[in-house]
PDB file of C-alpha atoms in Angstrom:
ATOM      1  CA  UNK K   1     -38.774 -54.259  -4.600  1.00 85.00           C
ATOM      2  CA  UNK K   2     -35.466 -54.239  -5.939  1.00 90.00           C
ATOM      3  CA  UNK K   3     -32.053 -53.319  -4.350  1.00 94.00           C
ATOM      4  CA  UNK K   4     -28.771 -52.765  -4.842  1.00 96.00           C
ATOM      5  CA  UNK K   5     -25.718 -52.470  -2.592  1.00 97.00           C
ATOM      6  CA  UNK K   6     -22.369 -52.348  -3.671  1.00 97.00           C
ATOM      7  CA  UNK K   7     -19.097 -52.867  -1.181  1.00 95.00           C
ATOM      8  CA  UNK K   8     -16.948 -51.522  -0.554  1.00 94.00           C
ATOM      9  CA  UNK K   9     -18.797 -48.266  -0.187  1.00 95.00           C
ATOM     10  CA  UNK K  10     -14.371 -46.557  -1.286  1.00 96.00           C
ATOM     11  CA  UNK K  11     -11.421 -48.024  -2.489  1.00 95.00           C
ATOM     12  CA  UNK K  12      -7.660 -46.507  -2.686  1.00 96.00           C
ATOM     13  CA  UNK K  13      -5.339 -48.253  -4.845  1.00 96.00           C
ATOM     14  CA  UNK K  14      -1.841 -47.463  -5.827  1.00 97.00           C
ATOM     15  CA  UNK K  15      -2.053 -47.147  -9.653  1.00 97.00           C
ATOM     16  CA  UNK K  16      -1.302 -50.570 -11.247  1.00 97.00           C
ATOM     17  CA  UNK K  17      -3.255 -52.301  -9.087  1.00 96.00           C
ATOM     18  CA  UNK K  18      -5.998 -54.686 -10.173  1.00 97.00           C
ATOM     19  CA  UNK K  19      -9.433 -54.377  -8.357  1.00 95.00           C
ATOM     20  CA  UNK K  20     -12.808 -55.724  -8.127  1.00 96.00           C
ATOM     21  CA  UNK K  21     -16.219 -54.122  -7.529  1.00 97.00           C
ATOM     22  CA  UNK K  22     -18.758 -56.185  -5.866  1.00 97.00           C
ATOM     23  CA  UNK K  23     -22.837 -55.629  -7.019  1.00 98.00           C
ATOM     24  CA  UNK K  24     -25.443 -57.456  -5.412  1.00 98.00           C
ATOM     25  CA  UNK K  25     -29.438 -57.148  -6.073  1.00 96.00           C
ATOM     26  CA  UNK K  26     -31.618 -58.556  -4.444  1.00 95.00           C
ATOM     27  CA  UNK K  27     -34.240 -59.664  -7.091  1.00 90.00           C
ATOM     28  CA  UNK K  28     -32.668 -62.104  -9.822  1.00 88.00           C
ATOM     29  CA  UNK K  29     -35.329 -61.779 -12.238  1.00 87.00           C
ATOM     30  CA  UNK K  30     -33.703 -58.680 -13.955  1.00 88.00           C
ATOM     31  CA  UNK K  31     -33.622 -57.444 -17.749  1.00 85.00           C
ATOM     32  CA  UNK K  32     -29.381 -56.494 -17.905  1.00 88.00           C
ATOM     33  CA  UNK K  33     -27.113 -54.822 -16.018  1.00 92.00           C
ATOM     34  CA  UNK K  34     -25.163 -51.982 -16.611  1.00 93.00           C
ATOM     35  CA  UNK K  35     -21.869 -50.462 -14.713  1.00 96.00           C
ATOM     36  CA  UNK K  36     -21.027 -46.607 -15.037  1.00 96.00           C
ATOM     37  CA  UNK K  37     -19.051 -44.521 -14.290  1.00 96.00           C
ATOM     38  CA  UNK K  38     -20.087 -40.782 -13.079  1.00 94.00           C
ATOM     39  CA  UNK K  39     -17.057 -37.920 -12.203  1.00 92.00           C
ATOM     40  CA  UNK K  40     -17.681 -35.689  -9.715  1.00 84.00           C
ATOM     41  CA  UNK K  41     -20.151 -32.625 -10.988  1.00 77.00           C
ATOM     42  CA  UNK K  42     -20.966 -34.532 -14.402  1.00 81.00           C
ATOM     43  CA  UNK K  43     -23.362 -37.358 -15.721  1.00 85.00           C
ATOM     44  CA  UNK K  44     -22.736 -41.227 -15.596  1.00 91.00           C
ATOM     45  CA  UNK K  45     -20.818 -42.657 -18.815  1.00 91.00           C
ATOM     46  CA  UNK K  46     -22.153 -46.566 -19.923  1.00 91.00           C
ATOM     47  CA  UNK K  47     -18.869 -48.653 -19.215  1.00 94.00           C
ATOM     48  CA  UNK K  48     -20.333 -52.147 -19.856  1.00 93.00           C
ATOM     49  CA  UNK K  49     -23.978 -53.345 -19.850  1.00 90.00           C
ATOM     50  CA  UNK K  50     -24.774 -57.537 -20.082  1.00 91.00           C
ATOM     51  CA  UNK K  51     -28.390 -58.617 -20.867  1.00 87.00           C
ATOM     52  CA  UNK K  52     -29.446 -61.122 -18.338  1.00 87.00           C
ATOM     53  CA  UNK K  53     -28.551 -64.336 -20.727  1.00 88.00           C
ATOM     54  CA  UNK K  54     -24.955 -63.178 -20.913  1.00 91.00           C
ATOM     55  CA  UNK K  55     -21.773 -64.055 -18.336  1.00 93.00           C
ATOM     56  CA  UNK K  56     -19.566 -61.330 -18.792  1.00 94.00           C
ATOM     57  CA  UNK K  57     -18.353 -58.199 -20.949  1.00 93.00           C
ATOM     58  CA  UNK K  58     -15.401 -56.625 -21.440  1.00 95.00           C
ATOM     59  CA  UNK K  59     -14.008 -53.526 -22.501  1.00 93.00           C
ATOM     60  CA  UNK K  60     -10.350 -52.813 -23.032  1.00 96.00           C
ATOM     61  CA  UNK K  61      -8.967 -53.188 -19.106  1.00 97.00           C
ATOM     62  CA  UNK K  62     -13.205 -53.855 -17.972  1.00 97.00           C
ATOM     63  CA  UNK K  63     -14.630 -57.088 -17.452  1.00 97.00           C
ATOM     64  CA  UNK K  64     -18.027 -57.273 -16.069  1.00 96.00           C
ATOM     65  CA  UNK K  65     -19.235 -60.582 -14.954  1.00 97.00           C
ATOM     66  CA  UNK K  66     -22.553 -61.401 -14.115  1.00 96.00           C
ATOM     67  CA  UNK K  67     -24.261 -64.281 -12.002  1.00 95.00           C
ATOM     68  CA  UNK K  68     -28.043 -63.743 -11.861  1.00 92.00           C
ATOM     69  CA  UNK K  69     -28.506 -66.815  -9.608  1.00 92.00           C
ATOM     70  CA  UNK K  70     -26.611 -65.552  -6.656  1.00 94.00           C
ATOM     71  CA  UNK K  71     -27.573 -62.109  -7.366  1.00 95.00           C
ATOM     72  CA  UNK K  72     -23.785 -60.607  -8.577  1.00 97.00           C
ATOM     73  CA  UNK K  73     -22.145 -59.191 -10.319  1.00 97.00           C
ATOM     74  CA  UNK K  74     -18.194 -57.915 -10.162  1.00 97.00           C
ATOM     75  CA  UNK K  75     -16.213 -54.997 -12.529  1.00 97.00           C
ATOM     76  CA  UNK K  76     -12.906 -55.894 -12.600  1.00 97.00           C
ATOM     77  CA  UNK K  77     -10.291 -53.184 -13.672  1.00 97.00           C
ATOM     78  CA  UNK K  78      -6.748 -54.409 -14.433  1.00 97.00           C
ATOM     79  CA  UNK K  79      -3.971 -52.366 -14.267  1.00 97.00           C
ATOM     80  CA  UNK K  80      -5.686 -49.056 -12.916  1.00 97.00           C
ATOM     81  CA  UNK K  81      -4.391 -45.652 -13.521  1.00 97.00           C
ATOM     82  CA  UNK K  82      -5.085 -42.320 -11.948  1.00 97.00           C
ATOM     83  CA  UNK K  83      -7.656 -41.432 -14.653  1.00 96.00           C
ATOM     84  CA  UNK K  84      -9.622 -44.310 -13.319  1.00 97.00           C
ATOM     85  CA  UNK K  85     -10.825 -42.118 -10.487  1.00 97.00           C
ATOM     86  CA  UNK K  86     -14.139 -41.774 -10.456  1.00 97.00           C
ATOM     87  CA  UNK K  87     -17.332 -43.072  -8.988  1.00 97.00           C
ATOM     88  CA  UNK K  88     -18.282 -46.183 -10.103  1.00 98.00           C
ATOM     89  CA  UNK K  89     -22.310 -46.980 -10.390  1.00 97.00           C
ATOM     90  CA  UNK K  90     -24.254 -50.306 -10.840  1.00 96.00           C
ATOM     91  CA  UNK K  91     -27.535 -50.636 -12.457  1.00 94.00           C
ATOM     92  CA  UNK K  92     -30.004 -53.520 -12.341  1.00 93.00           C
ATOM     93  CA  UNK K  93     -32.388 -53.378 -15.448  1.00 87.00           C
ATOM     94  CA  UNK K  94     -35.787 -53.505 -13.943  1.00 77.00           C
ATOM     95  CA  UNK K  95     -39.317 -54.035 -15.799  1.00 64.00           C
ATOM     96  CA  UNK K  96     -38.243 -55.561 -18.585  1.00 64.00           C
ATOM     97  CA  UNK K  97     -35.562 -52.649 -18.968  1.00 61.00           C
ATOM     98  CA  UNK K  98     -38.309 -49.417 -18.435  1.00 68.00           C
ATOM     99  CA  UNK K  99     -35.882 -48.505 -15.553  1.00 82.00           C
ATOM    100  CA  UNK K 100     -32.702 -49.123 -13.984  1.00 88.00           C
ATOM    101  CA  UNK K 101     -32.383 -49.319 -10.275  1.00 92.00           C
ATOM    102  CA  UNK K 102     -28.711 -47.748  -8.592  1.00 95.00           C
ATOM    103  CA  UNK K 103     -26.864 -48.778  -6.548  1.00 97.00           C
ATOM    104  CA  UNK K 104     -25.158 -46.224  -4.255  1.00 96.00           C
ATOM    105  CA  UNK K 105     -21.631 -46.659  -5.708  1.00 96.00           C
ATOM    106  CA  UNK K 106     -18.026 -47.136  -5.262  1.00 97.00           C
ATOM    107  CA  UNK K 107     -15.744 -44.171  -4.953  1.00 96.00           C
ATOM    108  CA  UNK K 108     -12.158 -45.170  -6.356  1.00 97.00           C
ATOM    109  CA  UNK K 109      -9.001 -43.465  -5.676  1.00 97.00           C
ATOM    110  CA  UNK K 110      -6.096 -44.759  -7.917  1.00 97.00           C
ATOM    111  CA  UNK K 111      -2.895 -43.322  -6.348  1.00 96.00           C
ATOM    112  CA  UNK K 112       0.269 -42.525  -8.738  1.00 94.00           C
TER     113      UNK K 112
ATOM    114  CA  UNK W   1     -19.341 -38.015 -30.537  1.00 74.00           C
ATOM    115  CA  UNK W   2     -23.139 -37.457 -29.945  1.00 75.00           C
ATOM    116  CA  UNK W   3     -24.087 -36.041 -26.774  1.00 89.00           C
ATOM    117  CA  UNK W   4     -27.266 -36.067 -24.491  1.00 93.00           C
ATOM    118  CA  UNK W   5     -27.362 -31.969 -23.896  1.00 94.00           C
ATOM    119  CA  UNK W   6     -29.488 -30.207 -20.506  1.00 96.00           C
ATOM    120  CA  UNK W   7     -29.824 -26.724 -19.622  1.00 96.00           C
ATOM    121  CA  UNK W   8     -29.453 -25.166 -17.281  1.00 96.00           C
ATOM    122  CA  UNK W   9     -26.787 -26.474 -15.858  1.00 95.00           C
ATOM    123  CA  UNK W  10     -27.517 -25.340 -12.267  1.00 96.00           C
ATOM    124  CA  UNK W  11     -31.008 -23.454 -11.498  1.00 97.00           C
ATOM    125  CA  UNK W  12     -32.061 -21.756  -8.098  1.00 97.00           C
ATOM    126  CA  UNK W  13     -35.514 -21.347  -7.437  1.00 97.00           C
ATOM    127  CA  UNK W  14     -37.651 -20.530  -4.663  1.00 97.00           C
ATOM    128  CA  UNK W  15     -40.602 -22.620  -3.344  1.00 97.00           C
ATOM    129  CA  UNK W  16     -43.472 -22.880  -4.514  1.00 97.00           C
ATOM    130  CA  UNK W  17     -42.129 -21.920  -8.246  1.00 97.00           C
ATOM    131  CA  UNK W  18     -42.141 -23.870 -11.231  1.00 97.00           C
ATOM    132  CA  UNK W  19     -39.143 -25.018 -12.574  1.00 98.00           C
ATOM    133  CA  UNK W  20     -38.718 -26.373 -16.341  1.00 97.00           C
ATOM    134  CA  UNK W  21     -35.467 -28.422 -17.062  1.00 98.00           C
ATOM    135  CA  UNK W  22     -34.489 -28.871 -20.818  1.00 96.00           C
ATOM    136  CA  UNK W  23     -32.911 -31.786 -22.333  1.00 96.00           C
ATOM    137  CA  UNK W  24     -31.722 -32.465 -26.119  1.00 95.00           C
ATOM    138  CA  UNK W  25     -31.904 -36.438 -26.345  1.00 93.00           C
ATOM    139  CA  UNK W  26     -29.038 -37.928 -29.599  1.00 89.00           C
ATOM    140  CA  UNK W  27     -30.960 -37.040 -32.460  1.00 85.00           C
ATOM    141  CA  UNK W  28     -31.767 -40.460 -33.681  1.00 84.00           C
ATOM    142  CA  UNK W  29     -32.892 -41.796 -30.197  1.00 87.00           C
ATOM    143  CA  UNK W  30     -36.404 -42.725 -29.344  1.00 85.00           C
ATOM    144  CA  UNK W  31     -36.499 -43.647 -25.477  1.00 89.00           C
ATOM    145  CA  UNK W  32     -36.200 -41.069 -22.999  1.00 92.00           C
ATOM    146  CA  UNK W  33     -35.649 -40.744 -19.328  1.00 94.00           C
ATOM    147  CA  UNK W  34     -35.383 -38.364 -16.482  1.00 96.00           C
ATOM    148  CA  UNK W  35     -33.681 -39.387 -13.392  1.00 96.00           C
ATOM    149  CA  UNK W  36     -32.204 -37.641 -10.342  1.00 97.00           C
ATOM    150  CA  UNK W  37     -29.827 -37.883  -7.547  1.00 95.00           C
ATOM    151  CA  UNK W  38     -30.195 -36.028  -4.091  1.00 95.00           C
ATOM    152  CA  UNK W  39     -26.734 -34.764  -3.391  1.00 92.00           C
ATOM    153  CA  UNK W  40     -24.921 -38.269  -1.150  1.00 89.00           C
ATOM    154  CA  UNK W  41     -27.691 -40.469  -2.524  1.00 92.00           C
ATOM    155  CA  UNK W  42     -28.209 -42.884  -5.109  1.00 94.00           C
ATOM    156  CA  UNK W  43     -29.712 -42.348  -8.855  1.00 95.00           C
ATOM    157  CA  UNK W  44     -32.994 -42.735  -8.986  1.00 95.00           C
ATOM    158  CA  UNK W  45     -35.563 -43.623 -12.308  1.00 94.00           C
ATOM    159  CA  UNK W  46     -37.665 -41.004 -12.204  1.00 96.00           C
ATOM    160  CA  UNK W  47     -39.598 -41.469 -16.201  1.00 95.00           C
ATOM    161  CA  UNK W  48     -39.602 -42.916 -19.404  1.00 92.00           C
ATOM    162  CA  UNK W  49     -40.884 -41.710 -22.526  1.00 91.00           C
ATOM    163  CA  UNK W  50     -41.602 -43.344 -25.664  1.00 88.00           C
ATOM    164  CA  UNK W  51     -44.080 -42.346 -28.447  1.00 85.00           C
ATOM    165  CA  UNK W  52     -44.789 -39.064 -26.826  1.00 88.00           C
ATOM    166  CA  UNK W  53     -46.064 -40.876 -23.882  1.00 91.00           C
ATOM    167  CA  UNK W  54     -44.934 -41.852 -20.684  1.00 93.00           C
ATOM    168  CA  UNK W  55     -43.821 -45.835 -20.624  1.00 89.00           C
ATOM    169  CA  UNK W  56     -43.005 -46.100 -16.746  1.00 89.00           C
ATOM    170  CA  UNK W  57     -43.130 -44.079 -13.396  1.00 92.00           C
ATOM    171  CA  UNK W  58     -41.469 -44.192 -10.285  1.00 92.00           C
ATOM    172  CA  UNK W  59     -43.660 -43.281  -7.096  1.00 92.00           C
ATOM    173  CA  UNK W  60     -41.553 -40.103  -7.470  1.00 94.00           C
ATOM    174  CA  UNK W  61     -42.969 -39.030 -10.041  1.00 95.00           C
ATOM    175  CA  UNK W  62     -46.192 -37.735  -8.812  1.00 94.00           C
ATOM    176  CA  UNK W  63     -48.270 -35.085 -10.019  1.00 94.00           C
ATOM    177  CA  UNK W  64     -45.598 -32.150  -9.325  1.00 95.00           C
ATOM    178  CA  UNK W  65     -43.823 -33.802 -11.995  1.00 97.00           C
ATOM    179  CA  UNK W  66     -44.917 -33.624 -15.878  1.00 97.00           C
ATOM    180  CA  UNK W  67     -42.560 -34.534 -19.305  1.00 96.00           C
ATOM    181  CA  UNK W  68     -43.354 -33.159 -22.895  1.00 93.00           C
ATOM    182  CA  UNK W  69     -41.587 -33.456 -26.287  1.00 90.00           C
ATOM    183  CA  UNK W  70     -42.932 -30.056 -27.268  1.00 83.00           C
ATOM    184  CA  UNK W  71     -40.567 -30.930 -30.662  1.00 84.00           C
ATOM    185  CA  UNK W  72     -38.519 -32.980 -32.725  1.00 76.00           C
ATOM    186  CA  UNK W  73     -35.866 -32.267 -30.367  1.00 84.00           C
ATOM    187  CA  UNK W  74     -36.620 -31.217 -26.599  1.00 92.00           C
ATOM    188  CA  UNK W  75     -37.502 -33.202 -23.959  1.00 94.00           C
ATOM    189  CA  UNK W  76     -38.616 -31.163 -20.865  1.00 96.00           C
ATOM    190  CA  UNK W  77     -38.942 -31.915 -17.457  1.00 97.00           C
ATOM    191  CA  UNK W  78     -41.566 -29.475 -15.579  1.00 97.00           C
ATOM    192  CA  UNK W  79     -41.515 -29.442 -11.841  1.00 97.00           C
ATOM    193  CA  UNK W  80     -44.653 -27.901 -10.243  1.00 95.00           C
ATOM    194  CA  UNK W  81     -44.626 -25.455  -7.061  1.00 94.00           C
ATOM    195  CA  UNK W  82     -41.059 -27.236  -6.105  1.00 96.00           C
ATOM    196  CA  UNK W  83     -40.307 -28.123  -2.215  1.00 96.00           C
ATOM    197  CA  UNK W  84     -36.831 -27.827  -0.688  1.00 97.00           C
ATOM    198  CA  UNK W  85     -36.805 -31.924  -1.074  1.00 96.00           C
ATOM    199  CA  UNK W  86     -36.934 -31.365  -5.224  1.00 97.00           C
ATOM    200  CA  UNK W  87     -33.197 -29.913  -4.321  1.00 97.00           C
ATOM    201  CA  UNK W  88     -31.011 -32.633  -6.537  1.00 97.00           C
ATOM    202  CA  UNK W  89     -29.280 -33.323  -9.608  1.00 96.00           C
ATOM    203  CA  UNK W  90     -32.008 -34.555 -12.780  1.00 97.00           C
ATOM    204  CA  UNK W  91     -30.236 -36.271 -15.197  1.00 97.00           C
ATOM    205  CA  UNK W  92     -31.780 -36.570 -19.011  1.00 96.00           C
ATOM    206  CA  UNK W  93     -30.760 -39.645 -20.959  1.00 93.00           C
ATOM    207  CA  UNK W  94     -31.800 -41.547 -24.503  1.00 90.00           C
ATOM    208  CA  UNK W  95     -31.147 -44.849 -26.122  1.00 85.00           C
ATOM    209  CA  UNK W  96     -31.770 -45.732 -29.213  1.00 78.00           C
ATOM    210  CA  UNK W  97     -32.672 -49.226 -28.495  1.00 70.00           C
ATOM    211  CA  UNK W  98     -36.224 -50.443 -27.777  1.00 64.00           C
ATOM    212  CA  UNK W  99     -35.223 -51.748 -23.891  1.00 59.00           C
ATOM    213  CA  UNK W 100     -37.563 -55.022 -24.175  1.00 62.00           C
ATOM    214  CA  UNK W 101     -34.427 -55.897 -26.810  1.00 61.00           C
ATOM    215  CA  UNK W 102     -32.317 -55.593 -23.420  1.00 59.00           C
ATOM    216  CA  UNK W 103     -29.106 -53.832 -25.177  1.00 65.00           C
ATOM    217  CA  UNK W 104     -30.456 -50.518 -23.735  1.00 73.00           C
ATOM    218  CA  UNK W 105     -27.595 -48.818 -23.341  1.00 81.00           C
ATOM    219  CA  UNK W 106     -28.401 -45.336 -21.886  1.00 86.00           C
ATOM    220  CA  UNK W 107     -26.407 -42.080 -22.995  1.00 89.00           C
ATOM    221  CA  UNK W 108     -26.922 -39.745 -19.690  1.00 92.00           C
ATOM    222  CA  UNK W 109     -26.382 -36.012 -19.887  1.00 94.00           C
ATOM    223  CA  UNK W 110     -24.401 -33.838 -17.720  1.00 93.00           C
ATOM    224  CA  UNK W 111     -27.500 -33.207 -15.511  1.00 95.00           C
ATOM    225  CA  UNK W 112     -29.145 -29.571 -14.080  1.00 97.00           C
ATOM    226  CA  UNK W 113     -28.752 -28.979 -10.386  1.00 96.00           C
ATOM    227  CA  UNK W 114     -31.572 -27.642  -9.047  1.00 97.00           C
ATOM    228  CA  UNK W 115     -31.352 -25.996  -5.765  1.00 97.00           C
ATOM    229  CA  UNK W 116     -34.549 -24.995  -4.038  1.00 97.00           C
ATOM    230  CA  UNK W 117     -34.641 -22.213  -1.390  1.00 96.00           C
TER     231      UNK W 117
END
């Protein structure tokens, strides 16, 4: 059965900052995976999602990296700003993408 | 920009009712989903829906739980006799994509607490 776990569990940053998020599942054999982001009291917004033959994404300031073999996968933010706050989900695509299994998430704090 | 819509937005109920939670998918989607997250814990797949029939299950997603496309444009979520451990946010989302294409990307909606008593 699949897991993920992500680390670390919060981050606080003073804005400007670049950061990493760490992923890890357990089961390489996955479809894609997919990084969101969820506010408090509202849904989870797609940031970046790389199908299991792909390396990386990126975004504007997002670059998702992937590395099925050891299991990874890392969202780096540059330059962070306050509006970056949020929660920040992972999502392994499971069953030949039927479902997506969470991980528990990263709560970031960017300081101004 | 097109959104995934659910009502209500927070529903109390007491055990043992039935609850029904609404979702409006993007109009031109054609994969659905229900998941939910127990207030502290992580998301969790709950359904999926394609050609007015369920794709995938979670063990969740026992026979308290049933989904429906009554139209073109709902996509319900009907909870049977609900326990206090139902208590959690459901979130709807759609994609457009067929998933075994693996470019799935899933538009969620803002969810429907549901708080059991």
């Amino acid at each position: 059965k699949q897991e993920v776990t992500q680390i670390p569990a919060a981050l606080s940053v003073p804005e400007g900052e670049n950061l990493v998020l760490n992923c890890s599942f357990t089961d390489s054999a996955i479809y894609n995976l997919q990084w969101f982001r969820q506010d408090p009291g509202k849904g989870l917004t797609s940031l970046l999602l790389i199908q299991s033959s792909q390396r990386e994404q990126t975004s504007g300031r997002l670059n998702a990296s992937l590395d099925k073999s050891s299991g990874r996968s890392t969202l780096y933010i540059a330059a962070s700003q306050p509006g970056d706050s949020a929660t920040y989900l992972c999502a392994v695509g499971d069953n030949y993408g039927q479902n997506f299994v969470f991980g528990p998430g990263t709560r970031l704090s960017v300081l101004p | 920009e097109p959104e995934v819509t659910q009502t209500p937005s927070h529903q109390v109920t007491q055990m043992g009712q039935e609850v029904i939670l609404r979702c409006v998918p993007i109009s031109n989607h054609l994969y659905f989903y229900w998941y939910r997250q127990i207030l502290g814990q992580k998301v969790e797949f709950l359904v999926s829906f394609y050609n007015n029939e369920i794709s995938e299950k979670s063990e969740i997603f026992d026979d308290q739980f049933s989904v429906e496309r009554p139209d073109g444009s709902n996509f319900t979520l009907k909870i049977r006799s609900t326990k206090l451990e139902d208590s959690a946010m459901y979130f709807c989302a759609s994609t457009s994509v067929n998933p075994f294409g693996g470019a799935n990307v899933l538009t969620f909606g803002a969810g429907s607490r549901l708080t059991v008593l």
